[in-house]
């Protein structure tokens, strides 16, 4: 996952009511985030359809002159893509400096209300280090951090971008002065990717002059969708065969009972025959009837 | 470790008790962080694991009465000779969190009497940031009895 800068535009204006910033290569869903500082105004820069992320003003920004530092953001739609140019309304005919980033997401885009956290502070007569109190806690790891300052005096060069806890590696995107009036003013902005999602604590920059300075710290996370493919849980239903003591699973033999008809034994005596009349033609008699 | 679903032993007993009706009871998905470690012997009710439930975010509300209500349909698979409990896919929208496990539970009156059926290990934290956290059920369904 990563957020990248697609384009950067800066502008300086004097004595106009609008401040124009542009993008290149803008696509629907990109995040546009602008930082605009104004001299002699306490009214935040604005534009219809854009969200005011943060703004801070002070009546003694440049001597006794007012100043205001504002961050605005919008997720690009088709109309924005067609235009690519954006006029921001200032607090009047003011002197102003602005920067507009076009940010891209490698994930599922941006959500201004839930994924941008921010803090701002004003330090009067900052010496070599301007330390801004507060800080932010990013919504998630790998937040895209922007530290933007708007300071009195165009020669107050800025460096040493820093946050107290888990300081990322900063890349300076602009550090330029503008002198529409005496002594002028300066805008400096750096970005970095912070791996930790813990509170940053205070944030700071190194200055070259002891001047009043506005600071805005922004942490941006992108929308990350997750698609989980489920597993299947299998329960094995087991029927355990019972144990049988003595004679388990015996296939019985066939017991055959043979019925036998035994023939009886017949015992018989010889007959006693006699010729009782002694005739030559005897008539034989069985005398015992056997 | 590959993603897997572990049935807790108390649920296996409840199968025989007939006290859980997947199609008609209030079955829910309870998302757990990577701090969770499944104990199939000891994890019986939702309060045994609720300490590691993810925080409320987007359309997910942590705690009893919240979570994700599931739709489960039971069927018979004669090809694989299985009983199948199929789960309708679900989404959690605008969700920021890192679920690493899903506990499938039956909600009753509170977490102390809401039995756990099984716990799915998602093979590490699946982190969503203000996005849609979507779950697609396996083509074989959620649970099979073979």
XYZ file of N, CA, C and O in Angstrom, chain A residues 139-290:
608
model
N -4.410 7.075 11.638
C -5.410 6.012 11.738
C -4.764 4.643 11.603
O -5.183 3.680 12.242
N -3.738 4.557 10.777
C -3.110 3.260 10.523
C -1.637 3.461 10.208
O -1.154 4.604 10.129
N -0.958 2.362 10.066
C 0.467 2.421 9.746
C 0.669 2.969 8.336
O -0.249 3.019 7.527
N 1.900 3.361 8.075
C 2.310 3.861 6.753
C 1.499 5.068 6.307
O 1.130 5.183 5.128
N 1.253 5.957 7.238
C 0.539 7.188 6.898
C 1.443 8.106 6.081
O 2.657 8.193 6.312
N 0.820 8.787 5.128
C 1.522 9.804 4.347
C 1.459 11.095 5.158
O 0.383 11.635 5.398
N 2.620 11.570 5.594
C 2.686 12.730 6.483
C 3.039 13.977 5.678
O 3.912 13.942 4.790
N 2.374 15.073 6.022
C 2.704 16.365 5.421
C 2.915 17.370 6.551
O 2.047 17.512 7.411
N 4.070 17.998 6.544
C 4.336 19.056 7.519
C 4.497 20.350 6.725
O 5.437 20.488 5.920
N 3.548 21.274 6.911
C 3.519 22.518 6.142
C 3.667 23.705 7.084
O 3.004 23.757 8.125
N 4.523 24.639 6.716
C 4.660 25.846 7.528
C 4.507 27.075 6.642
O 4.797 27.057 5.437
N 4.048 28.132 7.274
C 3.852 29.424 6.616
C 4.412 30.458 7.591
O 3.945 30.578 8.726
N 5.471 31.157 7.179
C 6.207 31.974 8.136
C 6.437 33.389 7.622
O 6.491 33.638 6.412
N 6.578 34.243 8.552
C 6.929 35.629 8.277
C 8.359 35.682 7.754
O 9.226 34.932 8.190
N 8.568 36.570 6.779
C 9.847 36.885 6.162
C 10.224 35.851 5.102
O 10.413 34.675 5.392
N 10.366 36.375 3.920
C 10.660 35.492 2.797
C 12.021 34.824 2.899
O 12.266 33.810 2.259
N 12.902 35.351 3.717
C 14.250 34.770 3.807
C 14.394 33.756 4.944
O 15.491 33.267 5.197
N 13.314 33.471 5.619
C 13.356 32.522 6.750
C 13.351 31.082 6.208
O 12.349 30.370 6.285
N 14.482 30.664 5.682
C 14.572 29.331 5.069
C 14.322 28.243 6.115
O 14.738 28.347 7.269
N 13.666 27.205 5.667
C 13.218 26.132 6.569
C 13.950 24.830 6.248
O 14.204 24.502 5.088
N 14.240 24.074 7.296
C 14.838 22.743 7.144
C 14.529 21.969 8.426
O 13.761 22.440 9.262
N 15.110 20.809 8.589
C 15.005 20.063 9.840
C 13.597 19.679 10.246
O 13.221 19.769 11.422
N 12.822 19.201 9.296
C 11.451 18.748 9.610
C 11.548 17.579 10.587
O 12.333 16.654 10.411
N 10.682 17.595 11.599
C 10.872 16.598 12.661
C 9.569 16.399 13.435
O 8.815 17.347 13.663
N 9.349 15.149 13.823
C 8.326 14.873 14.830
C 8.985 14.056 15.934
O 9.977 13.347 15.704
N 8.442 14.146 17.126
C 9.125 13.600 18.297
C 9.241 12.082 18.239
O 10.295 11.507 18.491
N 8.154 11.430 17.894
C 8.122 9.966 17.968
C 8.049 9.353 16.578
O 7.207 9.732 15.769
N 8.941 8.408 16.330
C 8.962 7.686 15.040
C 8.996 8.669 13.877
O 8.124 8.660 12.999
N 10.029 9.470 13.878
C 10.187 10.486 12.843
C 10.431 9.821 11.486
O 11.331 9.002 11.352
N 9.643 10.149 10.478
C 9.893 9.558 9.159
C 11.036 10.278 8.448
O 11.542 11.298 8.925
N 11.418 9.766 7.321
C 12.377 10.460 6.466
C 11.608 11.486 5.647
O 10.701 11.140 4.891
N 11.967 12.748 5.841
C 11.219 13.832 5.196
C 11.856 14.207 3.863
O 13.083 14.229 3.731
N 11.010 14.526 2.914
C 11.472 15.076 1.639
C 10.833 16.451 1.477
O 9.595 16.568 1.471
N 11.684 17.460 1.361
C 11.143 18.801 1.223
C 10.583 18.994 -0.192
O 11.252 18.708 -1.185
N 9.333 19.474 -0.267
C 8.677 19.661 -1.561
C 8.696 21.111 -2.017
O 8.589 21.385 -3.219
N 8.797 22.018 -1.066
C 8.928 23.429 -1.420
C 9.497 24.171 -0.225
O 9.287 23.783 0.937
N 10.224 25.203 -0.503
C 10.713 26.127 0.530
C 11.037 27.410 -0.215
O 12.147 27.608 -0.700
N 10.057 28.272 -0.316
C 10.224 29.428 -1.194
C 9.647 30.671 -0.519
O 8.698 30.569 0.272
N 10.254 31.791 -0.829
C 9.809 33.059 -0.265
C 9.063 33.889 -1.297
O 9.126 33.636 -2.504
N 8.353 34.875 -0.801
C 7.564 35.756 -1.663
C 7.527 37.121 -0.996
O 7.312 37.235 0.215
N 7.767 38.161 -1.806
C 7.863 39.496 -1.232
C 6.900 40.452 -1.940
O 7.319 41.302 -2.719
N 5.614 40.290 -1.688
C 4.676 41.262 -2.256
C 4.650 42.547 -1.442
O 4.196 43.575 -1.906
N 5.101 42.431 -0.194
C 5.131 43.588 0.696
C 6.475 43.583 1.419
O 7.272 42.666 1.252
N 6.692 44.549 2.197
C 7.940 44.634 2.935
C 8.182 43.382 3.760
O 7.318 42.926 4.506
N 9.347 42.807 3.628
C 9.844 41.626 4.331
C 9.182 40.314 3.900
O 9.710 39.251 4.142
N 8.059 40.329 3.307
C 7.460 39.155 2.696
C 7.179 37.993 3.634
O 7.175 38.129 4.869
N 6.990 36.831 3.048
C 6.688 35.611 3.821
C 7.128 34.386 3.033
O 7.639 34.487 1.912
N 6.946 33.229 3.613
C 7.551 32.025 3.062
C 6.668 30.806 3.345
O 6.073 30.700 4.416
N 6.656 29.888 2.377
C 5.926 28.618 2.554
C 6.924 27.467 2.357
O 7.677 27.448 1.381
N 6.904 26.527 3.291
C 7.770 25.349 3.200
C 6.959 24.114 3.568
O 6.189 24.127 4.541
N 7.126 23.065 2.785
C 6.333 21.838 2.998
C 7.203 20.617 2.724
O 7.940 20.584 1.731
N 7.099 19.640 3.616
C 7.818 18.377 3.424
C 6.843 17.219 3.620
O 5.827 17.351 4.310
N 7.177 16.089 3.023
C 6.344 14.895 3.171
C 7.205 13.696 3.556
O 8.414 13.674 3.310
N 6.571 12.722 4.150
C 7.254 11.480 4.509
C 6.240 10.398 4.804
O 5.054 10.684 4.989
N 6.694 9.171 4.829
C 5.819 8.041 5.157
C 6.243 7.496 6.512
O 7.404 7.145 6.722
N 5.290 7.443 7.427
C 5.594 7.046 8.806
C 5.040 5.655 9.063
O 3.824 5.427 8.923
N 5.905 4.747 9.423
C 5.486 3.355 9.585
C 4.627 3.141 10.830
O 3.729 2.295 10.827
N 4.886 3.904 11.877
C 4.152 3.703 13.130
C 2.788 4.395 13.078
O 2.628 5.424 12.430
N 1.836 3.809 13.795
C 0.509 4.426 13.884
C 0.280 5.033 15.260
O -0.847 5.256 15.668
N 1.351 5.283 15.967
C 1.263 5.857 17.309
C 1.274 7.386 17.243
O 1.515 7.971 16.181
N 1.022 8.016 18.385
C 0.986 9.472 18.442
C 2.356 10.060 18.092
O 3.397 9.552 18.518
N 2.321 11.121 17.318
C 3.592 11.720 16.881
C 4.255 12.554 17.968
O 5.461 12.719 17.970
N 3.452 13.106 18.876
C 3.992 14.119 19.761
C 4.204 15.417 18.990
O 3.685 15.586 17.876
N 4.937 16.320 19.579
C 5.159 17.620 18.950
C 5.905 17.477 17.621
O 6.553 16.456 17.361
N 5.812 18.520 16.823
C 6.496 18.519 15.535
C 7.223 19.850 15.389
O 6.863 20.849 16.028
N 8.238 19.863 14.555
C 9.102 21.049 14.550
C 9.798 21.217 13.208
O 9.877 20.274 12.406
N 10.289 22.409 12.982
C 11.164 22.695 11.847
C 12.297 23.590 12.344
O 12.199 24.259 13.383
N 13.368 23.571 11.594
C 14.502 24.451 11.897
C 14.343 25.727 11.073
O 14.101 25.667 9.863
N 14.479 26.853 11.724
C 14.320 28.144 11.051
C 15.660 28.861 10.977
O 16.612 28.522 11.688
N 15.720 29.852 10.132
C 16.948 30.647 10.030
C 16.768 32.037 10.617
O 17.737 32.780 10.764
N 15.536 32.391 10.936
C 15.281 33.686 11.555
C 14.231 33.511 12.659
O 13.435 32.585 12.629
N 14.277 34.409 13.611
C 13.323 34.340 14.722
C 12.035 35.043 14.313
O 11.812 36.213 14.623
N 11.195 34.308 13.601
C 9.977 34.906 13.059
C 8.750 34.103 13.467
O 8.847 32.934 13.845
N 7.610 34.738 13.355
C 6.349 34.032 13.636
C 6.093 32.985 12.546
O 6.412 33.211 11.371
N 5.496 31.885 12.964
C 5.354 30.787 12.013
C 4.130 29.927 12.335
O 3.855 29.622 13.499
N 3.388 29.599 11.293
C 2.273 28.643 11.400
C 2.770 27.246 11.006
O 3.572 27.118 10.071
N 2.250 26.237 11.672
C 2.560 24.867 11.277
C 1.302 24.020 11.204
O 0.404 24.159 12.043
N 1.214 23.181 10.187
C 0.129 22.204 10.081
C 0.739 20.838 9.828
O 1.599 20.692 8.948
N 0.338 19.861 10.629
C 0.779 18.479 10.433
C -0.433 17.643 10.042
O -1.459 17.669 10.728
N -0.304 16.922 8.937
C -1.408 16.109 8.425
C -0.910 14.679 8.227
O 0.190 14.466 7.716
N -1.716 13.718 8.640
C -1.422 12.306 8.384
C -2.570 11.728 7.563
O -3.730 11.842 7.946
N -2.225 11.109 6.449
C -3.237 10.586 5.523
C -3.032 9.087 5.349
O -1.936 8.637 5.021
N -4.089 8.343 5.578
C -4.081 6.916 5.241
C -5.062 6.672 4.109
O -6.033 7.412 3.946
N -4.809 5.642 3.347
C -5.700 5.319 2.238
C -6.669 4.215 2.645
O -6.426 3.460 3.588
N -7.744 4.135 1.915
C -8.728 3.079 2.145
C -8.122 1.746 1.711
O -7.590 1.630 0.604
N -8.188 0.766 2.601
C -7.696 -0.569 2.268
C -8.846 -1.558 2.443
O -9.381 -1.715 3.529
N -9.225 -2.186 1.344
C -10.244 -3.239 1.404
C -9.559 -4.589 1.598
O -8.418 -4.771 1.182
N -10.265 -5.508 2.195
C -9.742 -6.863 2.384
C -10.789 -7.872 1.934
O -11.963 -7.738 2.260
N -10.362 -8.839 1.165
C -11.250 -9.929 0.751
C -10.677 -11.234 1.279
O -9.564 -11.610 0.928
N -11.419 -11.868 2.145
C -10.979 -13.121 2.758
C -11.737 -14.281 2.118
O -12.957 -14.240 1.997
N -10.987 -15.299 1.700
C -11.611 -16.521 1.179
C -11.650 -17.549 2.296
O -10.608 -17.906 2.843
N -12.838 -18.002 2.603
C -13.010 -18.860 3.754
C -12.480 -20.268 3.566
O -12.360 -20.764 2.447
N -12.162 -20.884 4.677
C -11.798 -22.298 4.700
C -13.079 -23.110 4.876
O -14.158 -22.559 5.069
N -12.953 -24.400 4.823
C -14.091 -25.261 5.128
C -13.700 -26.118 6.322
O -12.580 -26.633 6.393
N -14.602 -26.207 7.274
C -14.344 -27.041 8.437
C -15.067 -28.367 8.268
O -16.259 -28.386 7.961
N -14.355 -29.452 8.403
C -14.957 -30.772 8.213
C -14.984 -31.536 9.524
O -13.959 -31.688 10.195
N -16.162 -31.990 9.866
C -16.317 -32.876 11.014
C -16.474 -34.291 10.482
O -17.308 -34.542 9.606
N -15.662 -35.164 10.959
C -15.766 -36.546 10.532
C -16.648 -37.308 11.507
O -16.327 -37.422 12.685
N -17.758 -37.839 10.993
C -18.658 -38.620 11.825
C -18.181 -40.066 11.803
O -18.103 -40.680 10.737
N -17.836 -40.568 12.954
C -17.271 -41.919 13.029
C -18.194 -42.814 13.833
O -18.562 -42.486 14.953
N -18.557 -43.970 13.258
C -19.288 -44.971 14.010
C -18.318 -46.059 14.411
O -17.761 -46.745 13.556
N -18.057 -46.188 15.681
C -17.087 -47.180 16.124
C -17.743 -48.552 16.264
O -18.796 -48.692 16.893
N -17.088 -49.551 15.710
C -17.571 -50.923 15.814
C -17.418 -51.390 17.248
O -16.389 -51.152 17.880
N -18.441 -52.000 17.788
C -18.386 -52.447 19.165
C -17.459 -53.634 19.368
O -17.209 -54.410 18.445
N -16.916 -53.752 20.543
C -16.081 -54.901 20.868
C -16.942 -56.015 21.474
O -17.742 -55.758 22.369
N -16.795 -57.225 20.994
C -17.568 -58.363 21.497
C -16.623 -59.357 22.129
O -15.620 -59.738 21.520
N -16.868 -59.698 23.346
C -16.010 -60.650 24.029
C -16.359 -62.076 23.622
O -17.519 -62.483 23.710
N -15.359 -62.767 23.152
C -15.472 -64.172 22.771
C -16.479 -64.376 21.651
O -17.690 -64.410 21.853
N -15.970 -64.551 20.485
C -16.818 -64.934 19.368
C -17.320 -63.785 18.546
O -18.416 -63.837 18.009
N -16.531 -62.693 18.444
C -16.960 -61.563 17.642
C -16.973 -61.932 16.173
O -16.065 -62.574 15.662
N -18.009 -61.483 15.499
C -18.110 -61.649 14.052
C -17.921 -63.111 13.614
O -17.252 -63.396 12.631
N -18.460 -64.054 14.322
C -18.371 -65.480 13.928
C -19.521 -65.841 13.015
O -20.675 -65.520 13.294
N -19.179 -66.460 11.926
C -20.211 -66.992 11.051
C -20.447 -68.450 11.461
O -19.557 -69.301 11.363
N -21.600 -68.699 11.949
C -21.859 -70.041 12.504
C -21.822 -71.151 11.453
O -22.188 -70.941 10.296
N -21.358 -72.266 11.846
C -21.391 -73.440 10.976
C -22.815 -73.999 10.930
O -23.644 -73.683 11.779
N -23.081 -74.845 9.956
C -24.391 -75.498 9.875
C -24.329 -76.802 10.672
O -23.498 -77.666 10.414
N -25.133 -76.851 11.659
C -25.203 -78.125 12.400
C -26.284 -79.031 11.781
O -27.442 -78.664 11.756
N -25.889 -80.169 11.298
C -26.849 -81.046 10.601
C -27.217 -82.235 11.474
O -26.352 -82.965 11.965
N -28.463 -82.342 11.703
C -28.958 -83.488 12.461
C -29.504 -84.531 11.487
O -30.454 -84.275 10.776
N -28.821 -85.631 11.408
C -29.253 -86.680 10.483
C -30.235 -87.629 11.160
O -29.910 -88.271 12.145
N -31.403 -87.611 10.682
C -32.408 -88.551 11.219
C -32.285 -89.887 10.450
O -32.415 -89.905 9.234
N -32.010 -91.058 11.147
C -31.808 -92.368 10.503
C -32.899 -93.366 10.912
O -33.158 -93.561 12.096
N -33.486 -93.923 9.975
C -34.463 -94.967 10.294
C -33.759 -96.335 10.359
O -33.402 -96.877 9.325
N -33.536 -96.763 11.539
C -32.809 -98.024 11.687
C -33.750 -99.227 11.472
O -34.780 -99.324 12.125
N -33.342 -100.173 10.619
C -34.148 -101.380 10.313
C -34.081 -102.357 11.494
O -33.008 -102.650 12.010
N -35.211 -102.789 11.949
C -35.221 -103.664 13.101
C -34.661 -105.060 12.775
O -34.698 -105.519 11.653
N -34.206 -105.815 13.814
C -33.681 -107.171 13.630
C -34.808 -108.159 13.890
O -35.404 -108.162 14.979
N -35.099 -109.032 12.955
C -36.196 -110.008 13.101
C -35.596 -111.361 13.445
O -34.942 -111.981 12.626
N -35.881 -111.984 14.656
C -35.364 -113.296 15.075
C -36.505 -114.293 15.034
O -37.567 -114.048 15.614
N -36.283 -115.384 14.429
C -37.390 -116.331 14.206
C -36.867 -117.767 14.350
O -35.865 -118.128 13.774
N -37.631 -118.760 15.171
C -37.235 -120.163 15.311
C -37.678 -120.952 14.091
O -38.656 -120.582 13.455
N -36.999 -122.205 13.873
C -37.440 -123.099 12.813
C -38.793 -123.737 13.195
O -39.042 -124.046 14.363
N -39.607 -123.957 12.246
C -40.904 -124.588 12.522
C -40.730 -126.063 12.836
O -39.791 -126.688 12.345
N -41.595 -126.642 13.669
C -41.554 -128.059 14.017
C -42.646 -128.759 13.270
O -43.808 -128.712 13.662
N -42.261 -129.305 12.225
C -43.247 -130.004 11.375
C -43.248 -131.487 11.712
O -42.227 -132.079 11.969
N -44.451 -132.234 11.716
C -44.518 -133.675 11.974
C -45.616 -134.300 11.098
O -46.606 -133.644 10.762
N -45.339 -135.548 10.797
C -46.324 -136.298 9.997
C -47.128 -137.111 10.993
O -46.764 -138.225 11.365
N -48.153 -136.570 11.423
C -48.865 -137.150 12.548
C -49.537 -138.436 12.211
O -49.682 -139.306 13.064
N -49.977 -138.757 10.982
C -50.666 -140.005 10.665
C -49.767 -140.968 9.946
O -50.197 -142.020 9.484
N -48.538 -140.594 9.819
C -47.533 -141.468 9.245
C -47.905 -141.928 7.867
O -47.531 -143.015 7.404
N -48.776 -141.297 7.238
C -49.190 -141.723 5.910
C -48.122 -141.428 4.887
O -47.200 -140.650 5.118
N -48.359 -142.241 3.734
C -47.398 -142.008 2.651
C -47.675 -140.700 1.965
O -46.836 -140.201 1.234
N -48.838 -140.363 2.216
C -49.137 -138.987 1.731
C -49.350 -138.099 2.950
O -50.485 -137.788 3.343
N -48.271 -137.781 3.626
C -48.403 -137.100 4.926
C -49.054 -135.726 4.824
O -48.987 -135.054 3.826
N -49.718 -135.463 5.866
C -50.248 -134.095 6.036
C -49.427 -133.430 7.116
O -49.521 -133.763 8.318
N -48.599 -132.584 6.768
C -47.636 -131.956 7.662
C -48.298 -130.900 8.505
O -49.153 -130.164 8.077
N -47.943 -130.961 9.786
C -48.520 -129.990 10.746
C -47.414 -129.280 11.508
O -46.440 -129.902 11.969
N -47.614 -128.082 11.665
C -46.660 -127.281 12.468
C -47.184 -127.305 13.880
O -48.073 -126.537 14.264
N -46.557 -128.128 14.687
C -47.143 -128.413 15.973
C -47.025 -127.300 16.989
O -47.914 -127.139 17.855
N -45.980 -126.492 16.966
C -45.889 -125.437 17.989
C -46.282 -124.066 17.415
O -46.124 -123.030 18.051
N -46.789 -124.131 16.160
C -47.320 -122.929 15.520
C -46.263 -121.868 15.306
O -46.562 -120.664 15.179
N -45.058 -122.382 15.376
C -44.055 -121.354 15.179
C -43.849 -121.103 13.712
O -44.136 -121.973 12.882
